[in-house]
CSV table of C-alpha atoms in Angstrom, one decimal:
chain,number,residue,atom,x,y,z
A,1,MET,CA,-10.8,-14.5,-12.7
A,2,ARG,CA,-12.9,-15.1,-8.8
A,3,LEU,CA,-10.9,-12.3,-7.3
A,4,VAL,CA,-9.0,-8.9,-8.5
A,5,ALA,CA,-6.8,-7.7,-6.1
A,6,SER,CA,-5.5,-4.1,-7.0
A,7,ASP,CA,-3.1,-1.5,-5.4
A,8,ILE,CA,-5.0,2.4,-5.1
A,9,ASP,CA,-1.6,4.9,-5.9
A,10,GLY,CA,0.1,4.7,-9.1
A,11,THR,CA,-1.9,1.9,-10.1
A,12,ILE,CA,-5.5,3.7,-10.5
A,13,LEU,CA,-4.9,6.3,-8.6
A,14,GLY,CA,-2.6,8.8,-10.1
A,15,HIS,CA,-1.4,11.8,-8.4
A,16,ASP,CA,-4.8,13.9,-8.4
A,17,GLY,CA,-7.0,12.2,-7.0
A,18,LYS,CA,-8.5,10.6,-9.3
A,19,ILE,CA,-9.3,7.2,-10.9
A,20,SER,CA,-10.4,7.1,-14.2
A,21,ASP,CA,-14.2,6.6,-16.0
A,22,ARG,CA,-12.8,3.8,-17.4
A,23,THR,CA,-11.0,2.1,-14.4
A,24,VAL,CA,-14.4,2.6,-12.6
A,25,ARG,CA,-16.3,1.2,-15.6
A,26,ALA,CA,-13.8,-2.0,-15.4
A,27,PHE,CA,-14.3,-2.8,-11.5
A,28,HIS,CA,-18.2,-2.3,-11.8
A,29,ALA,CA,-18.2,-4.6,-14.6
A,30,CYS,CA,-16.1,-7.4,-12.4
A,31,ARG,CA,-18.6,-6.9,-9.0
A,32,GLU,CA,-21.4,-7.5,-11.5
A,33,ALA,CA,-19.7,-10.0,-13.1
A,34,GLY,CA,-20.1,-12.3,-9.9
A,35,VAL,CA,-15.9,-11.1,-9.5
A,36,GLU,CA,-14.7,-10.6,-5.5
A,37,LEU,CA,-12.7,-7.4,-5.4
A,38,VAL,CA,-10.7,-6.5,-2.9
A,39,PHE,CA,-8.2,-3.2,-2.6
A,40,VAL,CA,-4.3,-4.1,-1.2
A,41,THR,CA,-2.3,-0.2,-0.1
A,42,GLY,CA,0.1,1.0,2.0
A,43,ARG,CA,-2.3,3.7,2.4
A,44,PRO,CA,-3.7,3.8,5.9
A,45,PRO,CA,-8.5,3.5,6.8
A,46,ARG,CA,-8.5,7.1,6.8
A,47,TRP,CA,-6.8,7.6,3.2
A,48,LEU,CA,-9.8,5.5,1.6
A,49,HIS,CA,-12.0,7.6,0.5
A,50,PRO,CA,-11.5,7.9,-3.9
A,51,LEU,CA,-12.6,4.5,-3.4
A,52,GLN,CA,-15.9,5.2,-1.7
A,53,ASP,CA,-16.3,8.5,-3.2
A,54,GLN,CA,-15.3,7.7,-6.9
A,55,LEU,CA,-16.0,3.7,-6.7
A,56,GLY,CA,-18.3,2.6,-4.4
A,57,HIS,CA,-16.5,0.4,-2.9
A,58,THR,CA,-18.0,-1.6,0.5
A,59,GLY,CA,-15.7,-4.1,1.0
A,60,THR,CA,-12.7,-5.1,3.0
A,61,VAL,CA,-10.1,-3.1,2.1
A,62,ILE,CA,-6.0,-4.6,3.0
A,63,CYS,CA,-4.0,-1.4,4.4
A,64,SER,CA,-0.7,-0.7,5.3
A,65,ASN,CA,1.0,-3.2,3.3
A,66,GLY,CA,-0.6,-6.3,4.7
A,67,ALA,CA,-0.8,-5.0,8.3
A,68,VAL,CA,-4.4,-4.2,8.7
A,69,VAL,CA,-7.9,-5.2,7.1
A,70,TRP,CA,-10.5,-3.5,7.4
A,71,ASP,CA,-13.9,-3.2,6.6
A,72,LEU,CA,-15.3,-0.1,5.1
A,73,GLU,CA,-19.6,-0.4,5.2
A,74,ALA,CA,-18.9,-0.4,8.9
A,75,ASP,CA,-15.5,1.5,8.9
A,76,GLN,CA,-14.2,-0.6,11.1
A,77,LEU,CA,-10.9,-2.4,11.9
A,78,VAL,CA,-11.3,-6.5,11.0
A,79,SER,CA,-7.5,-7.0,12.2
A,80,ALA,CA,-3.9,-5.8,12.4
A,81,ARG,CA,-0.5,-7.1,13.3
A,82,THR,CA,1.3,-4.6,14.8
A,83,LEU,CA,4.8,-3.7,15.8
A,84,THR,CA,5.3,-2.9,19.7
A,85,ILE,CA,7.7,0.6,20.9
A,86,ASP,CA,10.4,-1.2,21.7
A,87,ALA,CA,10.3,-2.7,18.5
A,88,VAL,CA,10.4,0.2,16.7
A,89,LEU,CA,12.4,2.5,19.1
A,90,GLU,CA,15.2,0.0,18.3
A,91,VAL,CA,14.5,0.1,14.6
A,92,ARG,CA,14.7,3.8,14.9
A,93,ARG,CA,18.7,3.6,16.7
A,94,VAL,CA,19.3,1.2,14.1
A,95,ILE,CA,18.2,3.3,11.1
A,96,LYS,CA,19.7,6.6,12.4
A,97,GLY,CA,23.3,4.6,13.2
A,98,LEU,CA,23.3,4.0,9.4
A,99,ARG,CA,21.5,7.1,8.2
A,100,PRO,CA,22.4,9.8,11.0
A,101,ALA,CA,20.1,12.8,8.3
A,102,ALA,CA,17.3,9.7,8.7
A,103,LEU,CA,13.5,11.5,10.1
A,104,PHE,CA,10.7,9.0,11.7
A,105,ALA,CA,7.1,8.5,11.7
A,106,ALA,CA,4.6,6.2,12.6
A,107,GLU,CA,1.0,4.6,11.7
A,108,THR,CA,-0.2,3.2,15.0
A,109,LEU,CA,-4.2,1.7,15.3
A,110,THR,CA,-5.0,5.5,16.7
A,111,GLY,CA,-3.5,8.1,15.1
A,112,PHE,CA,-0.2,9.3,13.0
A,113,HIS,CA,3.2,10.5,14.8
A,114,LEU,CA,5.5,12.6,13.0
A,115,GLU,CA,8.6,14.0,13.9
A,116,PRO,CA,9.4,17.8,13.3
A,117,GLY,CA,10.8,18.3,10.0
A,118,PHE,CA,9.3,14.6,8.7
A,119,ILE,CA,7.6,16.8,6.2
A,120,GLU,CA,9.3,19.5,4.7
A,121,ASN,CA,7.6,22.8,4.3
A,122,GLY,CA,5.1,21.6,5.9
A,123,SER,CA,3.6,20.4,2.2
A,124,SER,CA,1.7,17.3,2.6
A,125,GLU,CA,-2.1,18.3,3.0
A,126,LEU,CA,-3.1,14.7,4.0
A,127,LEU,CA,-0.4,14.9,7.2
A,128,SER,CA,-1.1,18.9,7.7
A,129,GLU,CA,-3.4,17.6,10.9
A,130,PHE,CA,-0.8,16.4,12.4
A,131,THR,CA,1.2,18.5,14.6
A,132,PRO,CA,5.5,17.3,14.5
A,133,ALA,CA,7.0,16.1,18.0
A,134,PRO,CA,10.4,14.0,19.3
A,135,LEU,CA,8.2,10.6,19.1
A,136,ALA,CA,10.1,8.9,22.2
A,137,ARG,CA,7.6,11.7,23.7
A,138,THR,CA,4.2,10.6,22.1
A,139,LEU,CA,4.5,7.3,21.8
A,140,ALA,CA,2.7,5.8,24.5
A,141,THR,CA,4.1,2.9,25.7
A,142,ASP,CA,0.7,0.4,24.5
A,143,ASP,CA,0.7,2.4,21.3
A,144,ALA,CA,0.2,-0.3,18.4
A,145,VAL,CA,2.2,0.4,15.2
A,146,VAL,CA,1.2,-0.8,12.0
A,147,LYS,CA,3.7,1.2,9.9
A,148,PHE,CA,6.8,2.4,10.8
A,149,LEU,CA,8.5,5.5,8.2
A,150,ALA,CA,11.8,6.6,7.7
A,151,ILE,CA,13.0,9.3,5.3
A,152,VAL,CA,15.9,10.4,4.1
A,153,ARG,CA,16.9,13.4,1.9
A,154,GLU,CA,19.5,12.5,-0.1
A,155,GLY,CA,19.9,9.3,-2.5
A,156,THR,CA,17.6,6.9,-3.8
A,157,ALA,CA,14.8,4.9,-1.8
A,158,ASP,CA,17.1,1.8,-3.5
A,159,ASP,CA,19.6,2.2,-2.1
A,160,PHE,CA,18.4,3.2,0.7
A,161,LEU,CA,16.3,-0.2,1.5
A,162,ALA,CA,19.3,-2.2,0.2
A,163,GLU,CA,21.5,-0.3,3.1
A,164,VAL,CA,18.3,-1.5,6.2
A,165,ALA,CA,16.8,-4.0,4.9
A,166,PRO,CA,18.7,-6.2,5.8
A,167,ALA,CA,19.8,-4.6,9.3
A,168,VAL,CA,16.7,-4.6,11.0
A,169,GLU,CA,15.2,-7.9,9.3
A,170,HIS,CA,14.8,-9.6,13.0
A,171,LEU,CA,13.1,-6.9,13.7
A,172,ALA,CA,11.1,-5.4,10.6
A,173,SER,CA,10.6,-5.8,7.3
A,174,ALA,CA,11.0,-2.9,4.7
A,175,THR,CA,9.7,-1.9,1.5
A,176,HIS,CA,9.1,1.2,-0.4
A,177,SER,CA,6.2,2.5,-2.8
A,178,SER,CA,6.8,6.3,-3.0
A,179,PRO,CA,9.0,7.2,-6.6
A,180,GLY,CA,11.0,10.3,-6.1
A,181,VAL,CA,11.3,10.2,-2.1
A,182,SER,CA,13.7,8.1,-0.2
A,183,MET,CA,11.2,7.4,2.6
A,184,LEU,CA,10.8,3.4,4.2
A,185,GLU,CA,7.7,2.3,5.2
A,186,LEU,CA,8.4,-0.8,8.0
A,187,SER,CA,6.2,-3.2,9.6
A,188,VAL,CA,6.2,-6.7,11.3
A,189,PRO,CA,8.6,-9.1,10.2
A,190,GLY,CA,6.9,-11.7,7.7
A,191,VAL,CA,3.9,-9.4,6.9
A,192,ASN,CA,3.3,-7.7,3.4
A,193,LYS,CA,0.6,-7.9,0.8
A,194,ALA,CA,0.7,-11.0,-0.3
A,195,VAL,CA,0.1,-12.8,2.8
A,196,THR,CA,-3.0,-10.9,4.1
A,197,LEU,CA,-4.3,-11.2,0.6
A,198,ALA,CA,-4.0,-14.6,0.7
A,199,GLU,CA,-5.5,-15.1,3.6
A,200,TYR,CA,-8.0,-13.1,2.8
A,201,ALA,CA,-8.8,-15.1,-0.5
A,202,ALA,CA,-8.7,-18.3,1.4
A,203,GLY,CA,-11.7,-17.8,3.6
A,204,LEU,CA,-13.5,-17.1,0.2
A,205,GLY,CA,-12.7,-20.6,-0.8
A,206,ILE,CA,-10.6,-18.7,-3.4
A,207,GLY,CA,-6.5,-20.0,-4.3
A,208,ALA,CA,-4.2,-18.1,-6.5
A,209,ALA,CA,-4.4,-19.0,-9.6
A,210,ASP,CA,-8.3,-17.3,-9.8
A,211,VAL,CA,-6.4,-13.9,-8.6
A,212,VAL,CA,-5.7,-10.8,-10.8
A,213,ALA,CA,-3.7,-8.9,-8.5
A,214,PHE,CA,-2.2,-5.4,-10.3
A,215,GLY,CA,0.5,-3.0,-8.6
A,216,ASP,CA,3.4,-0.5,-9.2
A,217,MET,CA,5.9,-0.7,-6.7
A,218,PRO,CA,8.5,-2.4,-4.7
A,219,ASN,CA,5.4,-3.2,-1.6
A,220,ASP,CA,3.9,-5.3,-4.7
A,221,ILE,CA,5.9,-7.3,-5.3
A,222,GLU,CA,5.2,-10.0,-3.5
A,223,MET,CA,1.8,-9.5,-3.5
A,224,LEU,CA,2.4,-10.2,-7.3
A,225,ARG,CA,4.7,-12.9,-7.5
A,226,TRP,CA,2.0,-15.2,-5.6
A,227,ALA,CA,-1.5,-13.9,-7.7
A,228,GLY,CA,-1.9,-16.8,-10.5
A,229,HIS,CA,-2.7,-13.7,-12.5
A,230,GLY,CA,0.5,-11.1,-11.2
A,231,TYR,CA,0.3,-7.1,-14.0
A,232,ALA,CA,2.9,-4.8,-12.9
A,233,MET,CA,2.3,-1.5,-14.4
A,234,ALA,CA,4.6,-0.8,-17.3
A,235,SER,CA,4.5,2.8,-15.7
A,236,GLY,CA,5.7,1.1,-12.6
A,237,HIS,CA,9.3,0.2,-10.4
A,238,PRO,CA,11.7,-1.8,-12.5
A,239,ASP,CA,11.8,-4.2,-9.6
A,240,ALA,CA,8.3,-5.2,-9.6
A,241,ILE,CA,7.9,-5.2,-13.7
A,242,ARG,CA,10.5,-7.8,-12.6
A,243,ALA,CA,8.8,-9.6,-10.2
A,244,ALA,CA,5.4,-9.7,-12.3
A,245,GLY,CA,4.6,-13.2,-14.6
A,246,ARG,CA,2.7,-10.3,-17.1
A,247,GLN,CA,2.6,-6.3,-17.6
A,248,ALA,CA,-0.3,-4.3,-18.1
A,249,PRO,CA,-0.1,-0.9,-20.0
A,250,ARG,CA,1.2,2.0,-18.3
A,251,PHE,CA,-1.3,4.2,-15.8
A,252,ASP,CA,-1.7,7.0,-18.5
A,253,ASP,CA,-3.5,4.0,-20.5
A,254,ASP,CA,-5.8,2.6,-18.1
A,255,GLY,CA,-3.9,-0.2,-18.1
A,256,VAL,CA,-5.8,-2.1,-15.2
A,257,ALA,CA,-8.8,-1.7,-16.9
A,258,GLN,CA,-7.2,-2.3,-20.4
A,259,VAL,CA,-6.4,-6.1,-19.1
A,260,LEU,CA,-9.5,-6.3,-17.4
A,261,GLU,CA,-11.8,-5.2,-20.3
A,262,ALA,CA,-9.8,-7.9,-22.0
A,263,ARG,CA,-10.2,-10.7,-19.2
A,264,LEU,CA,-14.1,-10.1,-18.5
A,265,ALA,CA,-14.2,-10.0,-22.6
A,266,SER,CA,-12.9,-13.9,-22.5
A,267,LEU,CA,-15.6,-14.6,-19.9
A,268,GLY,CA,-18.5,-13.3,-22.7
A,269,VAL,CA,-19.1,-10.1,-20.5
A,270,HIS,CA,-17.9,-6.4,-22.5
A,271,LEU,CA,-18.5,-3.4,-22.1
A,272,SER,CA,-20.1,-1.1,-23.3
């Protein structure tokens, strides 16, 4: 265990925005034992404050499902893989043909753009600062889109993904990560958490065999398969559980902490 790579939401962070004390202690013990830590998330850089505030993490974070690498300490971009505006608008056109009621949003390197109705009843505090408007009007031709979002109000995210992914695969890679919400996350073809994590690990001279990874949703599948020791949360999506070689206890039972404590103990490190 030379590198621990962890998803955030549903893996170490709950709906209350809290990381448990036990999980914080386990991550600190990894760091003190010389184990590298990297967080790999669907979140954009502006939503990484729980890592800083609760974990005191100042290292690299792989964001937007692998499309962005962010230096948390310097608060600056390291690298990004982006969709062109033409590709985004074509993806939108294809999805509209399949699901006319779909609504869309775009995460760029400089902001967030969302269509009217994308958020129901203005219920998202995280997105309340953004004013809805047609994407064709707000996206500039030189905007770099790191993640394109599509949402529908009927059916499941699994069904939506199964319908959309093959129709747009020449334009974008599709996945999903929000339990209970039929929302797809689309990025540059071939980009996912595993691709960027593998590059990051290689830069440290670490191979997949020495990586322990944790995740809970379909956007974690490639990462869990790539890591030498991929753990899906028992409380996670069935597809993530099937894809992973191992299973961590449920999120509510501090599953990540339990696994890290056991692995550290095998290295002779015991948490008090």
